[in-house]
């Protein structure tokens, strides 16, 4: 019996390569519509869909990463403090956290096309507002809009993976998809400082609208051409993908989802996402400023620190996804990632204490290889265990946890570096957070083994 196609309607049946889905209209009468489907031997999801998924994950953070890379210009131009600059990212992530927590059920019912187009339109609007000459309040509004654009990106892209990508490729594609955030960090951190030299940081934001527009057009074309893969839906219902860890009955080794609501594993992943998110964005937002103020880097070279972290993060997320697809438990990976991130925080501290730039580059590399890879493990665990019809809402809970951490991280770091302890106290706090993550990872590993 063919699996239900979430996001495309209600329950349905398949005839002649067409999935007929049924929903009730406002008066309770059945409404039937056709959704193209294919089996394993039919058309397969190609590079275009992967580009769209990466773009959907990466377009929202462009504003945050771009202005972080030019933070010295933004701060001096607007006459604000470092803490006020950190509040911009806090507003963005707070809006994203609230959106992920509240819009998940709505995203479960909305179509893939509607959600994906909304993501790119909201991101373009945020970049446009940031490019309008105005004061600090207008920039706060732009960052809030950027946060809303990130409210359901993980949910809809995870659902697309379950619906349109075969199980054999799903976890690896998830790693590439999640690297969209670091691809955004790489592109924005390199392009914004260079563009700012020519057209200012506002002009750089306006130019970035072209990227959102191009991705919107590509999304419209690719999603219409990529059918739902029946085999992928059936794989999602029947058990973990090949290479995923599972027991003799086909259940995921990570968790067996509850029939309704969100299971304890979803909330545990959300908690880990929150703590990691604090450390990730406390670092991401302030690394360029740390390099410029504490180590005497130029504006472009300061932006390059974030770009290097993003480049390493791209490869790290793909690599960790490959490791996870071979059946390595999530708890084991989380412990390894937390330990490496803790070492990176120590290297940041040492760089500030000695003023030796090679230590900064080492810290950036460790940060990119570890902390930036955690979301792949979290999303991969969901893909192993959550059915497609509740993927958007479950992903929303975990992503809300991460964005809650993203919200706290920049404002925490901004307050710490504005005080007498400076950046050094900030790096100590980040290291302490990663120590807690390591302990929780150990607890999760013991739980899955038992």
mmCIF file with all atom_site columns, N, CA and C in Angstrom, residues 52-79:
data_model
loop_
_atom_site.group_PDB
_atom_site.id
_atom_site.type_symbol
_atom_site.label_atom_id
_atom_site.label_alt_id
_atom_site.label_comp_id
_atom_site.label_asym_id
_atom_site.label_entity_id
_atom_site.label_seq_id
_atom_site.pdbx_PDB_ins_code
_atom_site.Cartn_x
_atom_site.Cartn_y
_atom_site.Cartn_z
_atom_site.occupancy
_atom_site.B_iso_or_equiv
_atom_site.pdbx_formal_charge
_atom_site.auth_seq_id
_atom_site.auth_comp_id
_atom_site.auth_asym_id
_atom_site.auth_atom_id
_atom_site.pdbx_PDB_model_num
ATOM 1  N N  . UNK A 1 52 ? 18.948 23.685 -4.259 1.00 0.00 ? 52 UNK A N  1
ATOM 2  C CA . UNK A 1 52 ? 17.800 24.368 -3.667 1.00 0.00 ? 52 UNK A CA 1
ATOM 3  C C  . UNK A 1 52 ? 17.764 24.155 -2.154 1.00 0.00 ? 52 UNK A C  1
ATOM 4  N N  . UNK A 1 53 ? 18.013 22.920 -1.705 1.00 0.00 ? 53 UNK A N  1
ATOM 5  C CA . UNK A 1 53 ? 17.997 22.627 -0.275 1.00 0.00 ? 53 UNK A CA 1
ATOM 6  C C  . UNK A 1 53 ? 19.103 23.377 0.450  1.00 0.00 ? 53 UNK A C  1
ATOM 7  N N  . UNK A 1 54 ? 20.308 23.382 -0.127 1.00 0.00 ? 54 UNK A N  1
ATOM 8  C CA . UNK A 1 54 ? 21.417 24.124 0.469  1.00 0.00 ? 54 UNK A CA 1
ATOM 9  C C  . UNK A 1 54 ? 21.089 25.616 0.524  1.00 0.00 ? 54 UNK A C  1
ATOM 10 N N  . UNK A 1 55 ? 20.508 26.126 -0.564 1.00 0.00 ? 55 UNK A N  1
ATOM 11 C CA . UNK A 1 55 ? 20.150 27.540 -0.604 1.00 0.00 ? 55 UNK A CA 1
ATOM 12 C C  . UNK A 1 55 ? 19.101 27.919 0.415  1.00 0.00 ? 55 UNK A C  1
ATOM 13 N N  . UNK A 1 56 ? 18.113 27.049 0.614  1.00 0.00 ? 56 UNK A N  1
ATOM 14 C CA . UNK A 1 56 ? 17.064 27.339 1.597  1.00 0.00 ? 56 UNK A CA 1
ATOM 15 C C  . UNK A 1 56 ? 17.630 27.416 3.007  1.00 0.00 ? 56 UNK A C  1
ATOM 16 N N  . UNK A 1 57 ? 18.577 26.530 3.318  1.00 0.00 ? 57 UNK A N  1
ATOM 17 C CA . UNK A 1 57 ? 19.199 26.555 4.640  1.00 0.00 ? 57 UNK A CA 1
ATOM 18 C C  . UNK A 1 57 ? 20.105 27.766 4.791  1.00 0.00 ? 57 UNK A C  1
ATOM 19 N N  . UNK A 1 58 ? 20.766 28.170 3.716  1.00 0.00 ? 58 UNK A N  1
ATOM 20 C CA . UNK A 1 58 ? 21.790 29.208 3.821  1.00 0.00 ? 58 UNK A CA 1
ATOM 21 C C  . UNK A 1 58 ? 21.347 30.632 3.599  1.00 0.00 ? 58 UNK A C  1
ATOM 22 N N  . UNK A 1 59 ? 20.211 30.864 2.932  1.00 0.00 ? 59 UNK A N  1
ATOM 23 C CA . UNK A 1 59 ? 19.865 32.238 2.558  1.00 0.00 ? 59 UNK A CA 1
ATOM 24 C C  . UNK A 1 59 ? 19.496 33.100 3.762  1.00 0.00 ? 59 UNK A C  1
ATOM 25 N N  . UNK A 1 60 ? 18.837 32.524 4.758  1.00 0.00 ? 60 UNK A N  1
ATOM 26 C CA . UNK A 1 60 ? 18.430 33.310 5.924  1.00 0.00 ? 60 UNK A CA 1
ATOM 27 C C  . UNK A 1 60 ? 19.600 33.894 6.701  1.00 0.00 ? 60 UNK A C  1
ATOM 28 N N  . UNK A 1 61 ? 20.671 33.119 6.961  1.00 0.00 ? 61 UNK A N  1
ATOM 29 C CA . UNK A 1 61 ? 21.795 33.649 7.747  1.00 0.00 ? 61 UNK A CA 1
ATOM 30 C C  . UNK A 1 61 ? 22.702 34.605 7.005  1.00 0.00 ? 61 UNK A C  1
ATOM 31 N N  . UNK A 1 62 ? 22.475 34.856 5.709  1.00 0.00 ? 62 UNK A N  1
ATOM 32 C CA . UNK A 1 62 ? 23.378 35.726 4.949  1.00 0.00 ? 62 UNK A CA 1
ATOM 33 C C  . UNK A 1 62 ? 23.513 37.095 5.615  1.00 0.00 ? 62 UNK A C  1
ATOM 34 N N  . UNK A 1 63 ? 22.403 37.674 6.052  1.00 0.00 ? 63 UNK A N  1
ATOM 35 C CA . UNK A 1 63 ? 22.435 38.997 6.660  1.00 0.00 ? 63 UNK A CA 1
ATOM 36 C C  . UNK A 1 63 ? 23.272 38.989 7.939  1.00 0.00 ? 63 UNK A C  1
ATOM 37 N N  . UNK A 1 64 ? 23.067 38.003 8.792  1.00 0.00 ? 64 UNK A N  1
ATOM 38 C CA . UNK A 1 64 ? 23.810 37.937 10.049 1.00 0.00 ? 64 UNK A CA 1
ATOM 39 C C  . UNK A 1 64 ? 25.301 37.769 9.813  1.00 0.00 ? 64 UNK A C  1
ATOM 40 N N  . UNK A 1 65 ? 25.672 36.826 8.951  1.00 0.00 ? 65 UNK A N  1
ATOM 41 C CA . UNK A 1 65 ? 27.088 36.588 8.696  1.00 0.00 ? 65 UNK A CA 1
ATOM 42 C C  . UNK A 1 65 ? 27.734 37.759 7.953  1.00 0.00 ? 65 UNK A C  1
ATOM 43 N N  . UNK A 1 66 ? 26.999 38.333 7.011  1.00 0.00 ? 66 UNK A N  1
ATOM 44 C CA . UNK A 1 66 ? 27.559 39.446 6.248  1.00 0.00 ? 66 UNK A CA 1
ATOM 45 C C  . UNK A 1 66 ? 27.855 40.659 7.108  1.00 0.00 ? 66 UNK A C  1
ATOM 46 N N  . UNK A 1 67 ? 26.905 41.031 7.954  1.00 0.00 ? 67 UNK A N  1
ATOM 47 C CA . UNK A 1 67 ? 27.135 42.196 8.808  1.00 0.00 ? 67 UNK A CA 1
ATOM 48 C C  . UNK A 1 67 ? 28.084 41.877 9.950  1.00 0.00 ? 67 UNK A C  1
ATOM 49 N N  . UNK A 1 68 ? 28.175 40.623 10.380 1.00 0.00 ? 68 UNK A N  1
ATOM 50 C CA . UNK A 1 68 ? 29.183 40.259 11.374 1.00 0.00 ? 68 UNK A CA 1
ATOM 51 C C  . UNK A 1 68 ? 30.582 40.438 10.805 1.00 0.00 ? 68 UNK A C  1
ATOM 52 N N  . UNK A 1 69 ? 30.750 40.102 9.521  1.00 0.00 ? 69 UNK A N  1
ATOM 53 C CA . UNK A 1 69 ? 32.052 40.256 8.880  1.00 0.00 ? 69 UNK A CA 1
ATOM 54 C C  . UNK A 1 69 ? 32.438 41.717 8.700  1.00 0.00 ? 69 UNK A C  1
ATOM 55 N N  . UNK A 1 70 ? 31.449 42.609 8.687  1.00 0.00 ? 70 UNK A N  1
ATOM 56 C CA . UNK A 1 70 ? 31.724 44.050 8.570  1.00 0.00 ? 70 UNK A CA 1
ATOM 57 C C  . UNK A 1 70 ? 31.306 44.776 9.848  1.00 0.00 ? 70 UNK A C  1
ATOM 58 N N  . UNK A 1 71 ? 31.371 44.077 10.965 1.00 0.00 ? 71 UNK A N  1
ATOM 59 C CA . UNK A 1 71 ? 30.849 44.616 12.224 1.00 0.00 ? 71 UNK A CA 1
ATOM 60 C C  . UNK A 1 71 ? 31.518 45.916 12.638 1.00 0.00 ? 71 UNK A C  1
ATOM 61 N N  . UNK A 1 72 ? 32.811 46.047 12.386 1.00 0.00 ? 72 UNK A N  1
ATOM 62 C CA . UNK A 1 72 ? 33.495 47.284 12.776 1.00 0.00 ? 72 UNK A CA 1
ATOM 63 C C  . UNK A 1 72 ? 32.906 48.481 12.047 1.00 0.00 ? 72 UNK A C  1
ATOM 64 N N  . UNK A 1 73 ? 32.580 48.314 10.748 1.00 0.00 ? 73 UNK A N  1
ATOM 65 C CA . UNK A 1 73 ? 31.955 49.391 9.986  1.00 0.00 ? 73 UNK A CA 1
ATOM 66 C C  . UNK A 1 73 ? 30.550 49.695 10.491 1.00 0.00 ? 73 UNK A C  1
ATOM 67 N N  . UNK A 1 74 ? 29.774 48.641 10.738 1.00 0.00 ? 74 UNK A N  1
ATOM 68 C CA . UNK A 1 74 ? 28.393 48.823 11.191 1.00 0.00 ? 74 UNK A CA 1
ATOM 69 C C  . UNK A 1 74 ? 28.371 49.544 12.537 1.00 0.00 ? 74 UNK A C  1
ATOM 70 N N  . UNK A 1 75 ? 29.217 49.125 13.450 1.00 0.00 ? 75 UNK A N  1
ATOM 71 C CA . UNK A 1 75 ? 29.261 49.725 14.788 1.00 0.00 ? 75 UNK A CA 1
ATOM 72 C C  . UNK A 1 75 ? 29.632 51.195 14.713 1.00 0.00 ? 75 UNK A C  1
ATOM 73 N N  . UNK A 1 76 ? 30.656 51.516 13.923 1.00 0.00 ? 76 UNK A N  1
ATOM 74 C CA . UNK A 1 76 ? 31.097 52.913 13.834 1.00 0.00 ? 76 UNK A CA 1
ATOM 75 C C  . UNK A 1 76 ? 30.097 53.772 13.073 1.00 0.00 ? 76 UNK A C  1
ATOM 76 N N  . UNK A 1 77 ? 29.473 53.216 12.048 1.00 0.00 ? 77 UNK A N  1
ATOM 77 C CA . UNK A 1 77 ? 28.522 53.986 11.239 1.00 0.00 ? 77 UNK A CA 1
ATOM 78 C C  . UNK A 1 77 ? 27.262 54.327 12.022 1.00 0.00 ? 77 UNK A C  1
ATOM 79 N N  . UNK A 1 78 ? 26.765 53.356 12.794 1.00 0.00 ? 78 UNK A N  1
ATOM 80 C CA . UNK A 1 78 ? 25.527 53.577 13.553 1.00 0.00 ? 78 UNK A CA 1
ATOM 81 C C  . UNK A 1 78 ? 25.784 54.159 14.937 1.00 0.00 ? 78 UNK A C  1
ATOM 82 N N  . UNK A 1 79 ? 27.035 54.170 15.381 1.00 0.00 ? 79 UNK A N  1
ATOM 83 C CA . UNK A 1 79 ? 27.356 54.695 16.707 1.00 0.00 ? 79 UNK A CA 1
ATOM 84 C C  . UNK A 1 79 ? 26.802 53.844 17.833 1.00 0.00 ? 79 UNK A C  1
#
